[in-house]
Coordinates of C-alpha atoms in Angstrom, one line a residue:
X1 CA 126.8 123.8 101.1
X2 CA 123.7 122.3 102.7
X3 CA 121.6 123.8 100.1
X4 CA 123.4 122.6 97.4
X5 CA 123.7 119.1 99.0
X6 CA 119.6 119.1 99.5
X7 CA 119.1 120.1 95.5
X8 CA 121.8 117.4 94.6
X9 CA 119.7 115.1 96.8
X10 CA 116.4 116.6 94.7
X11 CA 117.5 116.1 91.5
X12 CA 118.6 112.5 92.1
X13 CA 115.7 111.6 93.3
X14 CA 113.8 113.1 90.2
X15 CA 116.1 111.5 88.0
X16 CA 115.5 108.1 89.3
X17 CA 111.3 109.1 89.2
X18 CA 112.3 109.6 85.4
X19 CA 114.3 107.1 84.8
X20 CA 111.9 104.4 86.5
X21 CA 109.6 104.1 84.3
X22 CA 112.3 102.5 81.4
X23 CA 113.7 100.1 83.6
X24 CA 110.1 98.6 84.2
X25 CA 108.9 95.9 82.4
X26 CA 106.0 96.5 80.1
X27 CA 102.3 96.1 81.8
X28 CA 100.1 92.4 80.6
X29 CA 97.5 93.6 78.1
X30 CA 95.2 91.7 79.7
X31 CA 91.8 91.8 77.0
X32 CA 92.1 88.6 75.1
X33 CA 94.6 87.3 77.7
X34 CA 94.6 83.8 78.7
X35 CA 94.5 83.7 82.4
X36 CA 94.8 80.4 84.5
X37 CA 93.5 80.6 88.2
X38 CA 94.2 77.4 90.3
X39 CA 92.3 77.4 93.9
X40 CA 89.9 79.4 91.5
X41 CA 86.4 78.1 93.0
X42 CA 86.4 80.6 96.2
X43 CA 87.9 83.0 98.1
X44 CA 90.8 85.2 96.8
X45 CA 91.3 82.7 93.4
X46 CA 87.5 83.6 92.6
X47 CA 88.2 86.6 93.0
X48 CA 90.9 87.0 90.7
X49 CA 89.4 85.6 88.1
X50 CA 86.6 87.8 88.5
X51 CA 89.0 91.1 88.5
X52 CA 90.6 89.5 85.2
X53 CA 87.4 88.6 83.8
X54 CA 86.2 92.2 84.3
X55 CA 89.5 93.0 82.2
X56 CA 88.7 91.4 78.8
X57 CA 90.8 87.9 79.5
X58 CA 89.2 84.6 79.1
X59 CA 89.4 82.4 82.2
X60 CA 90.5 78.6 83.4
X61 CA 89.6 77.8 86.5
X62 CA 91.3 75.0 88.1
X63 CA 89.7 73.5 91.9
X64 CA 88.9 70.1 92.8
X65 CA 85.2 70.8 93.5
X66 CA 83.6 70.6 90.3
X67 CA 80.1 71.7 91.9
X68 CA 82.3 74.8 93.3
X69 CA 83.7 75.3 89.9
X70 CA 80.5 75.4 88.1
X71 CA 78.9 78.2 90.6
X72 CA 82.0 79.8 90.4
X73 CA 81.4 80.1 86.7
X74 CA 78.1 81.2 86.8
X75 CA 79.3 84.0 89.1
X76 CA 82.3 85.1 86.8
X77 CA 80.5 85.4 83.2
X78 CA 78.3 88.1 85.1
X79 CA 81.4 89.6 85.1
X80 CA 81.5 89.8 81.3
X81 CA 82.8 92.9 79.1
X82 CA 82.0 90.7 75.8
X83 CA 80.5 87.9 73.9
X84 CA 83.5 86.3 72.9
X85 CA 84.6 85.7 76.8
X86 CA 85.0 82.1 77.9
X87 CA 85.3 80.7 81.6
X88 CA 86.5 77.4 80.9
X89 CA 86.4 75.1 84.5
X90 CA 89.2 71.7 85.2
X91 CA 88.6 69.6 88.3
X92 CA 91.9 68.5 89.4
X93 CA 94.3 68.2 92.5
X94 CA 97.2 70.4 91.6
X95 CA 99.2 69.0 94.1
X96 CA 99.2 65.2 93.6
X97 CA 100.7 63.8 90.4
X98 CA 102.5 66.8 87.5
X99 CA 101.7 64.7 85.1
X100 CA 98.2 65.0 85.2
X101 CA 98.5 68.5 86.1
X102 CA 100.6 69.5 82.7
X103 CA 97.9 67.3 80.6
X104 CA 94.8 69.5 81.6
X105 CA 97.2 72.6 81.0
X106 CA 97.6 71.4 77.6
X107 CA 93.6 71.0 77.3
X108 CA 93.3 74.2 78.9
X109 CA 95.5 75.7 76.0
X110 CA 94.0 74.1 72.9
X111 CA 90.9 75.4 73.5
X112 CA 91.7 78.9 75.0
X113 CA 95.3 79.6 73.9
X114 CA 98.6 79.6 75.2
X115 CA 98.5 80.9 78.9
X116 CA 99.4 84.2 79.3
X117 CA 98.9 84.8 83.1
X118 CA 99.4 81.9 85.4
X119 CA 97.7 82.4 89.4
X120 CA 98.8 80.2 91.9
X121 CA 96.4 80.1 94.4
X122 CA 95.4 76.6 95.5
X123 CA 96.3 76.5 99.4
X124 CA 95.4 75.9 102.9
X125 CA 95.9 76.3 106.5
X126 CA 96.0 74.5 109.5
X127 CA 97.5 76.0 112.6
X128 CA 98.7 74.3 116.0
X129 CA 101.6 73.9 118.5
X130 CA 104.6 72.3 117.0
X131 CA 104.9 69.5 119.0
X132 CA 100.9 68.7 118.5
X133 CA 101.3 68.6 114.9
X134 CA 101.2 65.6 113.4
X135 CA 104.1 65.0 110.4
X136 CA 101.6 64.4 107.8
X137 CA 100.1 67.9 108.4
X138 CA 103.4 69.4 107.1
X139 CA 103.8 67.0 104.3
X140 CA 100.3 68.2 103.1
X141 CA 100.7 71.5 103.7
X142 CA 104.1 71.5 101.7
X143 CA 102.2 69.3 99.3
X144 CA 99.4 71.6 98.3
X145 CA 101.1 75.3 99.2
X146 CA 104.4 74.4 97.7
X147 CA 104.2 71.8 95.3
X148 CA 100.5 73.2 94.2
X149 CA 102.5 75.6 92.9
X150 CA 105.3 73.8 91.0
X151 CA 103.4 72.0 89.2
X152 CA 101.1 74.2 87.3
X153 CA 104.1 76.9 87.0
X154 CA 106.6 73.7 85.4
X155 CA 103.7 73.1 83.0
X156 CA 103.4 77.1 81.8
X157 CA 107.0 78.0 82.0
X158 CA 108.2 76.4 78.6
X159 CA 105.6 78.5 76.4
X160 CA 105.9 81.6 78.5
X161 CA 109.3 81.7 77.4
X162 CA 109.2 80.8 73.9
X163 CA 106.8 83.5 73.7
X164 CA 108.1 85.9 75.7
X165 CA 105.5 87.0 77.1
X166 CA 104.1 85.7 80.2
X167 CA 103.0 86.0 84.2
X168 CA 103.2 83.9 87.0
X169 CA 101.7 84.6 90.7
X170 CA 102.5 83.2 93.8
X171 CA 99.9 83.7 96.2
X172 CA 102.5 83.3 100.1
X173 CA 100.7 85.2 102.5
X174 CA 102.1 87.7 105.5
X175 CA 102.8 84.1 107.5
X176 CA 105.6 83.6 104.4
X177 CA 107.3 86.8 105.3
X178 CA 106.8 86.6 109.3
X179 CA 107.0 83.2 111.6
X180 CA 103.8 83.1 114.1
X181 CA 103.3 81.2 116.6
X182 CA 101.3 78.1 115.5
X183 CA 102.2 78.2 111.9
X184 CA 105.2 76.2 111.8
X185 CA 103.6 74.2 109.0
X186 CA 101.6 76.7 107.4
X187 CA 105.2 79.5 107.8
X188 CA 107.2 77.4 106.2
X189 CA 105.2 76.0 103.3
X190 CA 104.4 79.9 102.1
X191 CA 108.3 81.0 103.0
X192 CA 108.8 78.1 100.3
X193 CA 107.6 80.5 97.8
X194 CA 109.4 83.0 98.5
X195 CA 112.5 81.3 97.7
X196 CA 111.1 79.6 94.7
X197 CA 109.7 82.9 93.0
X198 CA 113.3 84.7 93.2
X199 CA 115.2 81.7 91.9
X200 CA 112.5 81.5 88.9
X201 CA 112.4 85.3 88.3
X202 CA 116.3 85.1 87.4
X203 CA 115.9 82.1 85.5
X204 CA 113.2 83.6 83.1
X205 CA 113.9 87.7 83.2
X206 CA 115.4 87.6 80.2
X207 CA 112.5 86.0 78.2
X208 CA 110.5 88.5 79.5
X209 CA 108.6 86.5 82.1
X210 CA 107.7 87.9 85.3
X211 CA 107.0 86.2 88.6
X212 CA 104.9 88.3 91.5
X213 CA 104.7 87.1 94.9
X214 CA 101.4 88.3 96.5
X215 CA 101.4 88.4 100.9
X216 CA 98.0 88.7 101.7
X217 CA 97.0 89.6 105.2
X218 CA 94.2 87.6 107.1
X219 CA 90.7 88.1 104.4
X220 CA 87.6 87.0 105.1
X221 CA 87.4 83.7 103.1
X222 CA 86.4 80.0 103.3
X223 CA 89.8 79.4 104.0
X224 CA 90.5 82.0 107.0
X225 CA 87.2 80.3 108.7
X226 CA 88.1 77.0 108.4
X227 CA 91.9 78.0 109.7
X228 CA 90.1 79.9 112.7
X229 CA 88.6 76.6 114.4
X230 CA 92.4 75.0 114.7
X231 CA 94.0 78.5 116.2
X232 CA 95.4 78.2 119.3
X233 CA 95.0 81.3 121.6
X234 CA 98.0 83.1 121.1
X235 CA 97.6 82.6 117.2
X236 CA 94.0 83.9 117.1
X237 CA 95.6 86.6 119.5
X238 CA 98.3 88.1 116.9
X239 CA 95.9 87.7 114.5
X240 CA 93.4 89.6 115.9
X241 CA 96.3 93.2 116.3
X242 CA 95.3 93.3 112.0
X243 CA 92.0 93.6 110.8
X244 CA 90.7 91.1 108.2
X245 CA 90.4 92.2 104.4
X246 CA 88.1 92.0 101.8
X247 CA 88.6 89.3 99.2
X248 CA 87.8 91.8 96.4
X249 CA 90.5 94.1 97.6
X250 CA 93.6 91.7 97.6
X251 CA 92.4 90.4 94.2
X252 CA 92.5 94.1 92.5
X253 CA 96.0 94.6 94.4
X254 CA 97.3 91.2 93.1
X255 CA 96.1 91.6 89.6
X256 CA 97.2 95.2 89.2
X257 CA 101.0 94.2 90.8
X258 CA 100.9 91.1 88.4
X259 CA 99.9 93.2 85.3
X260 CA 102.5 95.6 85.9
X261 CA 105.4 92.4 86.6
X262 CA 106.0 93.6 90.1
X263 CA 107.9 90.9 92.1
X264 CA 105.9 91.6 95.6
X265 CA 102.3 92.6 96.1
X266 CA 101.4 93.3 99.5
X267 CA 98.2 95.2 101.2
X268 CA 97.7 98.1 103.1
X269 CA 100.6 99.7 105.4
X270 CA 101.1 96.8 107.7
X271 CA 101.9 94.9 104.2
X272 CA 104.0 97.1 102.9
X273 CA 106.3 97.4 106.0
X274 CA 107.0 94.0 105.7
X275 CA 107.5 93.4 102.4
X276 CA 110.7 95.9 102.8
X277 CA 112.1 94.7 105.8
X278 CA 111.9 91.2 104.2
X279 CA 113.4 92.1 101.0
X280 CA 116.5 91.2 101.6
X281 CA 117.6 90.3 97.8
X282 CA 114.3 89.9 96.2
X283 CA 114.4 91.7 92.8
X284 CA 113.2 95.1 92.1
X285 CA 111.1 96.2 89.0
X286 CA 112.4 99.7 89.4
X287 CA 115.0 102.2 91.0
X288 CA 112.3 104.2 93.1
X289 CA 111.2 100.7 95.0
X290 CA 114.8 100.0 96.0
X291 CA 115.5 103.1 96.8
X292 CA 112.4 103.3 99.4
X293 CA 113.7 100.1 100.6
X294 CA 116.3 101.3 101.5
X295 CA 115.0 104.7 102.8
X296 CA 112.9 103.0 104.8
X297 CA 114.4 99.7 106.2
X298 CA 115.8 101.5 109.5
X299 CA 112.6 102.7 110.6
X300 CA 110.4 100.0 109.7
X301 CA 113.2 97.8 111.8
X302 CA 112.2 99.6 114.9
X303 CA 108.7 99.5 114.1
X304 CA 108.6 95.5 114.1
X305 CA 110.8 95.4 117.1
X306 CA 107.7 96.5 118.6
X307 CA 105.5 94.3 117.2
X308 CA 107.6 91.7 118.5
X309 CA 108.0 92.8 121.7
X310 CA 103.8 92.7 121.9
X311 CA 103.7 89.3 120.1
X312 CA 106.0 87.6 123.0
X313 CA 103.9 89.3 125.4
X314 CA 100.7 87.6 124.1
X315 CA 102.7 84.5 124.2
X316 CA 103.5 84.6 127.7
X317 CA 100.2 85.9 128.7
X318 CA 98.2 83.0 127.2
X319 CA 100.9 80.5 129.3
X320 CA 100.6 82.7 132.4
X321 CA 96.6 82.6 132.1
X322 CA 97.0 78.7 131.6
X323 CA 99.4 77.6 134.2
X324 CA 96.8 80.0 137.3
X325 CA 94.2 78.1 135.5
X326 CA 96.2 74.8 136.8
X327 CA 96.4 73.8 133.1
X328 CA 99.1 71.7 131.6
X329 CA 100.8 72.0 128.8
X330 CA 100.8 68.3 127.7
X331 CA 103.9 69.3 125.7
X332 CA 105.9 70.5 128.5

């Protein structure tokens, strides 16, 4: 009985590897794509580009640094598989007025085509206590890692689907699946995403527009080094139980997952653990993912209890250490 159970259990399984591949939506072509990379001038967005550029597509960088913009197009046409290739660069805030935003979309489009694969990755990062934050440190951060998004995504959507064809990345991070200490602001403006990208993804499905949500751990960027100076101890702390990536490395993940209309991307173990426990209802682009969700979910779940368990420890270390060293907390 046992046996028969287990080959039941076999051939299920087999049937679902089979059957997985239909269900799937059909991989970007990305030679002669039109890709659009905001926060394109450095770090993982230059990156991107780069992986994409190395692909056959032609490029749009958006940044607000045009001096950054125009070394990071010297850097990308290196990258070059053809003549025809263009890296076209728009200095702009992405997220300050939509307006202006959807008009140098629609430059970006007469001269390069209709955007096939859209990148969000304009963001930043600034970490503290809650209490030491000042309000208009949340309003940015919501500004540029929420709204940043919006905009660009509102002035792509209505072609994407009129075409049927089309891509759109979120670029969250592993602080939009997990709440650390001293990223209240940062946490919540990447968790943002998350709800955004599966409200979209149902919205445009069915026009054959895919959304991916990419968690990137800590990677050794501009960004990471200019969030390491406001990191209080405990944060630098729970940082420092991961090691940091390689920009290169999240960019191939994030462009393969986007190409193939995955919903999440994530890196290495640590990053896949948590992109099941946190899947909650976020859509699948095949049987075999939600069925190793669900396979998995128990055991992961005892996994992070540990990880919790050692992140409160840090916590109450770092107080304990402050409070022999007759320090106040001026928040207490």
């Amino acid at each position: 009985m046992l046996l028969l159970a287990a080959a039941c259990l076999v051939a299920f399984v087999m049937l679902l590897y089979m059957v997985s591949p239909l269900m799937s939506p059909k991989p970007l072509a990305l030679p002669g794509a039109h890709v659009v990379v905001t926060g394109g001038s450095s770090g993982i967005g230059k990156c991107i580009a780069i992986e994409c550029y190395k692909q056959g597509a032609f490029i749009t960088l958006v940044a607000r640094d045009e001096d950054k913009l125009l070394q990071a197009k010297k850097e990308i046409e290196k990258c070059s598989i053809n003549d025809k290739q263009v890296v076209l660069c728009i200095s702009v805030d992405v997220s300050q007025d939509y307006n202006q935003v959807e008009n140098v979309i629609k430059q970006a489009q007469e001269k390069l085509g209709p955007v096939d694969m859209l990148v969000n990755c304009a963001g930043t990062s600034l970490a503290g206590k809650f209490e030491e934050l000042e309000v208009s440190v949340f309003e940015k951060l919501m500004s540029v890692n929420y709204l940043g998004s919006v905009y660009p995504s509102r002035a792509v959507i209505t072609t994407m689907k009129e075409r049927r064809v089309g891509r759109i990345v979120f670029v969250s991070s592993q602080a939009g699946q997990l709440g650390l200490f001293g990223f209240t602001a940062y946490s919540s403006s990447k968790f943002a995403l998350k709800g955004l990208a599966e409200a979209l993804q149902m919205e445009v499905k069915p026009y054959n527009v895919y959304i991916t949500v990419a968690y990137p751990p800590d990677t050794d960027t501009p960004g990471l080094a200019a969030e390491n100076k406001s990191k209080p101890l405990e944060t630098r702390l729970i940082s420092e139980t991961t090691g940091v990536c390689k920009p290169e490395q999240v960019a191939k993940q994030i462009v393969k997952d986007a190409i193939q209309g995955n919903f999440n991307s994530s890196i290495g173990s640590d990053g896949y653990m948590l992109s099941c426990l946190t899947c909650g209802m976020t859509p699948v682009t095949s049987i075999t993912e939600g069925l190793q969700q669900v396979v998995t979910m128990g055991l992961f779940r005892i996994i992070a209890l540990f990880y919790l368990g050692s992140f409160d420890n840090i916590v109450r270390r770092c107080k304990a250490q402050r409070e022999k060293a007759g320090i106040v907390d001026k928040t207490a």
